[in-house]
Short mmCIF file of N, CA, C and O in Angstrom, two decimals:
data_model
loop_
_atom_site.label_atom_id
_atom_site.label_comp_id
_atom_site.label_asym_id
_atom_site.label_seq_id
_atom_site.Cartn_x
_atom_site.Cartn_y
_atom_site.Cartn_z
N MET V 1 8.96 6.59 -7.59
CA MET V 1 8.21 5.41 -8.14
C MET V 1 7.13 5.40 -7.23
O MET V 1 6.48 5.75 -5.83
N PRO V 2 5.82 5.90 -8.01
CA PRO V 2 4.65 5.46 -7.46
C PRO V 2 3.99 4.42 -6.31
O PRO V 2 5.01 3.48 -6.65
N GLY V 3 3.45 5.09 -5.79
CA GLY V 3 2.71 3.54 -4.84
C GLY V 3 1.49 3.57 -5.46
O GLY V 3 0.66 3.89 -6.44
N MET V 4 0.57 2.87 -4.31
CA MET V 4 -1.05 2.24 -4.71
C MET V 4 -2.22 3.07 -3.69
O MET V 4 -0.87 2.84 -2.28
N CYS V 5 -2.69 3.30 -4.15
CA CYS V 5 -3.72 4.45 -3.24
C CYS V 5 -4.48 3.07 -2.34
O CYS V 5 -5.39 2.31 -2.34
N GLY V 6 -4.19 3.85 -0.69
CA GLY V 6 -5.14 2.95 -0.37
C GLY V 6 -6.98 2.56 -0.25
O GLY V 6 -6.95 1.79 0.53
N ARG V 7 -7.29 3.82 -0.74
CA ARG V 7 -8.70 3.39 -0.99
C ARG V 7 -9.17 3.00 -1.99
O ARG V 7 -10.72 1.79 -2.21
N CYS V 8 -8.86 3.30 -3.42
CA CYS V 8 -9.62 2.71 -4.98
C CYS V 8 -8.35 1.80 -5.30
O CYS V 8 -8.40 1.66 -6.39
N GLN V 9 -7.02 1.50 -4.58
CA GLN V 9 -6.15 0.60 -5.57
C GLN V 9 -5.53 1.05 -6.36
O GLN V 9 -4.95 0.35 -7.20
N LYS V 10 -6.06 2.39 -6.94
CA LYS V 10 -5.10 2.75 -8.07
C LYS V 10 -3.48 3.64 -8.08
O LYS V 10 -3.50 3.70 -6.75
N THR V 11 -2.69 3.53 -8.94
CA THR V 11 -1.42 4.29 -8.67
C THR V 11 -1.73 5.74 -8.41
O THR V 11 -2.35 6.67 -8.76
N VAL V 12 -0.88 6.04 -6.96
CA VAL V 12 -0.94 7.52 -6.88
C VAL V 12 0.40 7.82 -7.22
O VAL V 12 1.63 7.41 -6.87
N TYR V 13 1.02 8.76 -7.72
CA TYR V 13 2.03 9.53 -8.20
C TYR V 13 2.50 10.91 -7.14
O TYR V 13 1.18 10.95 -6.08
N PHE V 14 3.33 11.39 -7.05
CA PHE V 14 4.04 11.93 -6.72
C PHE V 14 3.28 13.11 -5.78
O PHE V 14 2.95 13.29 -4.79
N ASN V 15 2.40 13.50 -7.13
CA ASN V 15 2.31 15.68 -7.20
C ASN V 15 0.81 15.03 -5.82
O ASN V 15 0.22 16.22 -6.55
N GLU V 16 -0.09 13.69 -6.43
CA GLU V 16 -1.69 14.38 -5.81
C GLU V 16 -1.38 12.87 -4.64
O GLU V 16 -2.29 12.05 -4.45
N GLU V 17 -0.50 13.01 -4.35
CA GLU V 17 0.29 11.76 -2.80
C GLU V 17 -0.58 12.72 -1.71
O GLU V 17 0.21 13.04 -1.25
N LYS V 18 -1.19 11.57 -0.71
CA LYS V 18 -1.42 12.26 0.84
C LYS V 18 -1.44 10.68 1.04
O LYS V 18 -1.37 10.08 1.26
N MET V 19 -0.04 11.01 2.50
CA MET V 19 0.25 9.81 3.60
C MET V 19 -0.32 9.86 4.65
O MET V 19 -0.81 11.29 5.59
N ALA V 20 -1.06 9.02 5.04
CA ALA V 20 -1.46 8.79 6.58
C ALA V 20 -1.68 7.14 6.57
O ALA V 20 -1.59 6.11 5.64
N ILE V 21 -1.42 6.92 8.00
CA ILE V 21 -1.53 5.55 8.91
C ILE V 21 -0.76 4.69 7.80
O ILE V 21 -0.78 3.34 7.37
N GLY V 22 0.57 5.00 6.86
CA GLY V 22 1.74 4.09 6.51
C GLY V 22 1.11 4.19 5.02
O GLY V 22 1.91 3.55 3.82
N LYS V 23 -0.07 4.39 4.60
CA LYS V 23 -0.26 4.19 3.12
C LYS V 23 -0.36 5.86 2.26
O LYS V 23 -0.44 6.83 2.99
N SER V 24 -0.56 5.29 0.89
CA SER V 24 -0.34 6.42 0.36
C SER V 24 -2.40 6.75 -0.33
O SER V 24 -2.56 5.63 -0.92
N PHE V 25 -3.02 8.10 -0.37
CA PHE V 25 -4.00 7.68 -0.96
C PHE V 25 -4.22 9.24 -1.71
O PHE V 25 -2.81 9.96 -1.59
N HIS V 26 -5.18 8.98 -2.71
CA HIS V 26 -4.96 10.23 -3.90
C HIS V 26 -5.64 11.61 -3.11
O HIS V 26 -6.24 10.98 -2.17
N VAL V 27 -5.61 12.68 -3.43
CA VAL V 27 -5.70 13.77 -2.82
C VAL V 27 -7.80 13.63 -2.28
O VAL V 27 -8.23 13.52 -1.62
N MET V 28 -8.76 13.28 -3.30
CA MET V 28 -10.13 12.87 -3.81
C MET V 28 -10.13 11.35 -2.99
O MET V 28 -11.08 11.48 -2.82
N CYS V 29 -9.28 10.87 -2.70
CA CYS V 29 -10.03 9.71 -1.72
C CYS V 29 -9.41 9.83 -0.80
O CYS V 29 -9.61 8.32 0.32
N PHE V 30 -8.52 10.97 0.06
CA PHE V 30 -8.25 11.60 1.47
C PHE V 30 -9.47 12.05 1.72
O PHE V 30 -9.76 13.10 2.07
N VAL V 31 -10.91 10.76 2.17
CA VAL V 31 -11.88 11.52 2.62
C VAL V 31 -12.17 10.27 3.70
O VAL V 31 -11.97 9.11 3.62
N CYS V 32 -13.20 10.46 4.77
CA CYS V 32 -13.59 9.94 5.30
C CYS V 32 -14.54 8.26 5.07
O CYS V 32 -14.88 8.46 4.07
N ALA V 33 -14.32 7.22 5.79
CA ALA V 33 -14.58 5.83 5.02
C ALA V 33 -16.50 6.47 5.25
O ALA V 33 -16.59 5.32 5.01
N ASN V 34 -16.84 7.09 6.28
CA ASN V 34 -18.20 6.90 6.59
C ASN V 34 -19.12 7.63 5.40
O ASN V 34 -18.52 8.47 4.79
N LYS V 35 -19.70 6.75 4.44
CA LYS V 35 -20.54 7.38 2.95
C LYS V 35 -21.64 8.23 2.92
O LYS V 35 -21.30 9.43 2.48
N SER V 36 -21.60 8.84 4.72
CA SER V 36 -22.72 9.57 4.60
C SER V 36 -22.15 10.74 5.14
O SER V 36 -22.62 11.98 4.68
N CYS V 37 -20.96 10.48 5.14
CA CYS V 37 -19.94 12.21 5.33
C CYS V 37 -19.47 12.68 4.32
O CYS V 37 -19.27 13.72 3.92
N ASN V 38 -18.12 11.47 4.46
CA ASN V 38 -17.38 12.26 2.86
C ASN V 38 -16.47 13.30 3.21
O ASN V 38 -15.80 14.21 2.54
N ARG V 39 -16.29 13.85 4.34
CA ARG V 39 -15.54 15.28 4.81
C ARG V 39 -14.41 14.57 4.21
O ARG V 39 -13.88 13.71 4.42
N ARG V 40 -13.67 15.55 4.09
CA ARG V 40 -12.31 16.17 3.22
C ARG V 40 -11.01 16.08 5.01
O ARG V 40 -11.89 16.91 5.81
N LEU V 41 -10.29 15.17 4.59
CA LEU V 41 -9.41 14.72 6.40
C LEU V 41 -8.10 15.64 5.68
O LEU V 41 -7.17 15.92 4.75
N ASP V 42 -7.73 15.98 7.12
CA ASP V 42 -6.36 16.30 6.71
C ASP V 42 -5.76 15.92 8.19
O ASP V 42 -6.39 14.94 9.39
N SER V 43 -4.19 15.88 8.65
CA SER V 43 -3.38 15.57 9.60
C SER V 43 -3.70 15.69 10.95
O SER V 43 -4.02 14.82 11.71
N GLY V 44 -5.11 16.78 11.37
CA GLY V 44 -5.53 16.99 12.59
C GLY V 44 -6.71 16.35 12.62
O GLY V 44 -7.27 16.16 13.79
N ASN V 45 -7.37 15.75 11.90
CA ASN V 45 -8.55 15.64 12.46
C ASN V 45 -9.18 14.27 11.39
O ASN V 45 -10.20 13.74 11.47
N LEU V 46 -8.01 13.41 11.65
CA LEU V 46 -8.40 11.98 11.44
C LEU V 46 -7.96 11.09 11.80
O LEU V 46 -7.14 11.06 12.95
N THR V 47 -9.21 9.86 12.23
CA THR V 47 -8.29 8.80 13.41
C THR V 47 -8.60 7.60 12.43
O THR V 47 -9.12 7.69 11.23
N GLU V 48 -8.08 6.43 12.49
CA GLU V 48 -8.20 4.99 12.32
C GLU V 48 -8.57 3.73 12.13
O GLU V 48 -8.69 3.83 13.78
N HIS V 49 -9.29 2.69 11.56
CA HIS V 49 -10.10 1.97 11.99
C HIS V 49 -9.74 0.42 11.63
O HIS V 49 -10.62 1.15 10.63
N ASN V 50 -9.53 0.05 11.53
CA ASN V 50 -8.94 -1.21 10.94
C ASN V 50 -8.03 -1.02 9.67
O ASN V 50 -9.70 -1.75 8.52
N GLY V 51 -7.78 0.22 9.52
CA GLY V 51 -7.14 0.41 8.39
C GLY V 51 -7.76 0.94 7.17
O GLY V 51 -8.08 1.68 6.42
N GLU V 52 -8.89 1.77 7.76
CA GLU V 52 -9.42 2.81 7.04
C GLU V 52 -9.77 3.85 7.82
O GLU V 52 -9.34 3.94 9.05
N ILE V 53 -9.89 5.87 6.74
CA ILE V 53 -10.10 6.43 7.91
C ILE V 53 -11.25 7.36 8.05
O ILE V 53 -11.59 7.16 6.91
N TYR V 54 -11.05 7.69 8.86
CA TYR V 54 -12.44 8.67 9.53
C TYR V 54 -12.19 9.83 9.87
O TYR V 54 -11.30 9.88 10.67
N CYS V 55 -12.65 11.09 10.06
CA CYS V 55 -12.79 11.89 10.65
C CYS V 55 -13.31 11.47 12.15
O CYS V 55 -14.04 10.93 12.38
N ARG V 56 -12.76 12.60 12.98
CA ARG V 56 -12.85 12.83 14.11
C ARG V 56 -14.15 11.56 14.74
O ARG V 56 -14.86 11.39 15.44
N SER V 57 -15.36 13.13 14.43
CA SER V 57 -16.54 13.26 14.77
C SER V 57 -17.74 11.74 14.29
O SER V 57 -18.50 11.20 15.00
N CYS V 58 -17.03 11.11 13.22
CA CYS V 58 -17.61 10.23 13.07
C CYS V 58 -16.83 8.94 13.17
O CYS V 58 -17.68 7.68 13.83
N TYR V 59 -15.71 8.70 13.75
CA TYR V 59 -15.04 7.56 14.45
C TYR V 59 -15.87 7.58 15.59
O TYR V 59 -16.28 7.06 16.20
N GLY V 60 -15.97 8.79 16.45
CA GLY V 60 -17.09 9.17 17.80
C GLY V 60 -17.83 7.99 17.54
O GLY V 60 -18.44 7.55 18.65
N LYS V 61 -18.71 8.81 16.65
CA LYS V 61 -19.77 7.94 16.63
C LYS V 61 -20.32 6.79 16.41
O LYS V 61 -21.34 5.92 16.60
N LEU V 62 -19.48 6.08 15.56
CA LEU V 62 -19.81 4.75 14.85
C LEU V 62 -19.00 3.53 16.01
O LEU V 62 -18.73 2.94 16.28
N PHE V 63 -17.88 4.14 16.85
CA PHE V 63 -16.61 3.37 17.47
C PHE V 63 -16.78 3.51 19.04
O PHE V 63 -15.93 2.79 19.26
N GLY V 64 -17.00 4.88 19.45
CA GLY V 64 -17.20 5.34 20.58
C GLY V 64 -17.50 4.64 21.63
O GLY V 64 -18.97 4.25 21.08
N PRO V 65 -17.72 5.47 22.43
CA PRO V 65 -18.62 4.06 23.70
C PRO V 65 -19.91 5.15 23.99
O PRO V 65 -20.65 5.81 23.02
N LYS V 66 -21.11 3.89 24.41
CA LYS V 66 -22.07 3.65 24.09
C LYS V 66 -22.87 4.13 24.85
O LYS V 66 -22.42 3.67 25.88
N GLY V 67 -24.32 4.70 24.41
CA GLY V 67 -24.78 4.95 26.18
C GLY V 67 -24.66 6.41 26.39
O GLY V 67 -24.71 6.85 28.01
N TYR V 68 -23.55 7.28 26.20
CA TYR V 68 -23.44 8.66 27.19
C TYR V 68 -24.15 9.27 26.71
O TYR V 68 -25.04 9.73 25.24
#
């Protein structure tokens, strides 16, 4: 049974599905949520913040401790 993409809210079929944070994503939607980055993600380099997925470097820049 197809699910809904966590990014574009369109139907995701099994052959194009990536799973993360309990949501389904299209392969092309499985990128960093930072618009200036758009790096492709995999299970080893993603982090989550408020339901969006980010690469580790953008997550640190946007949400990490400041002043270091």
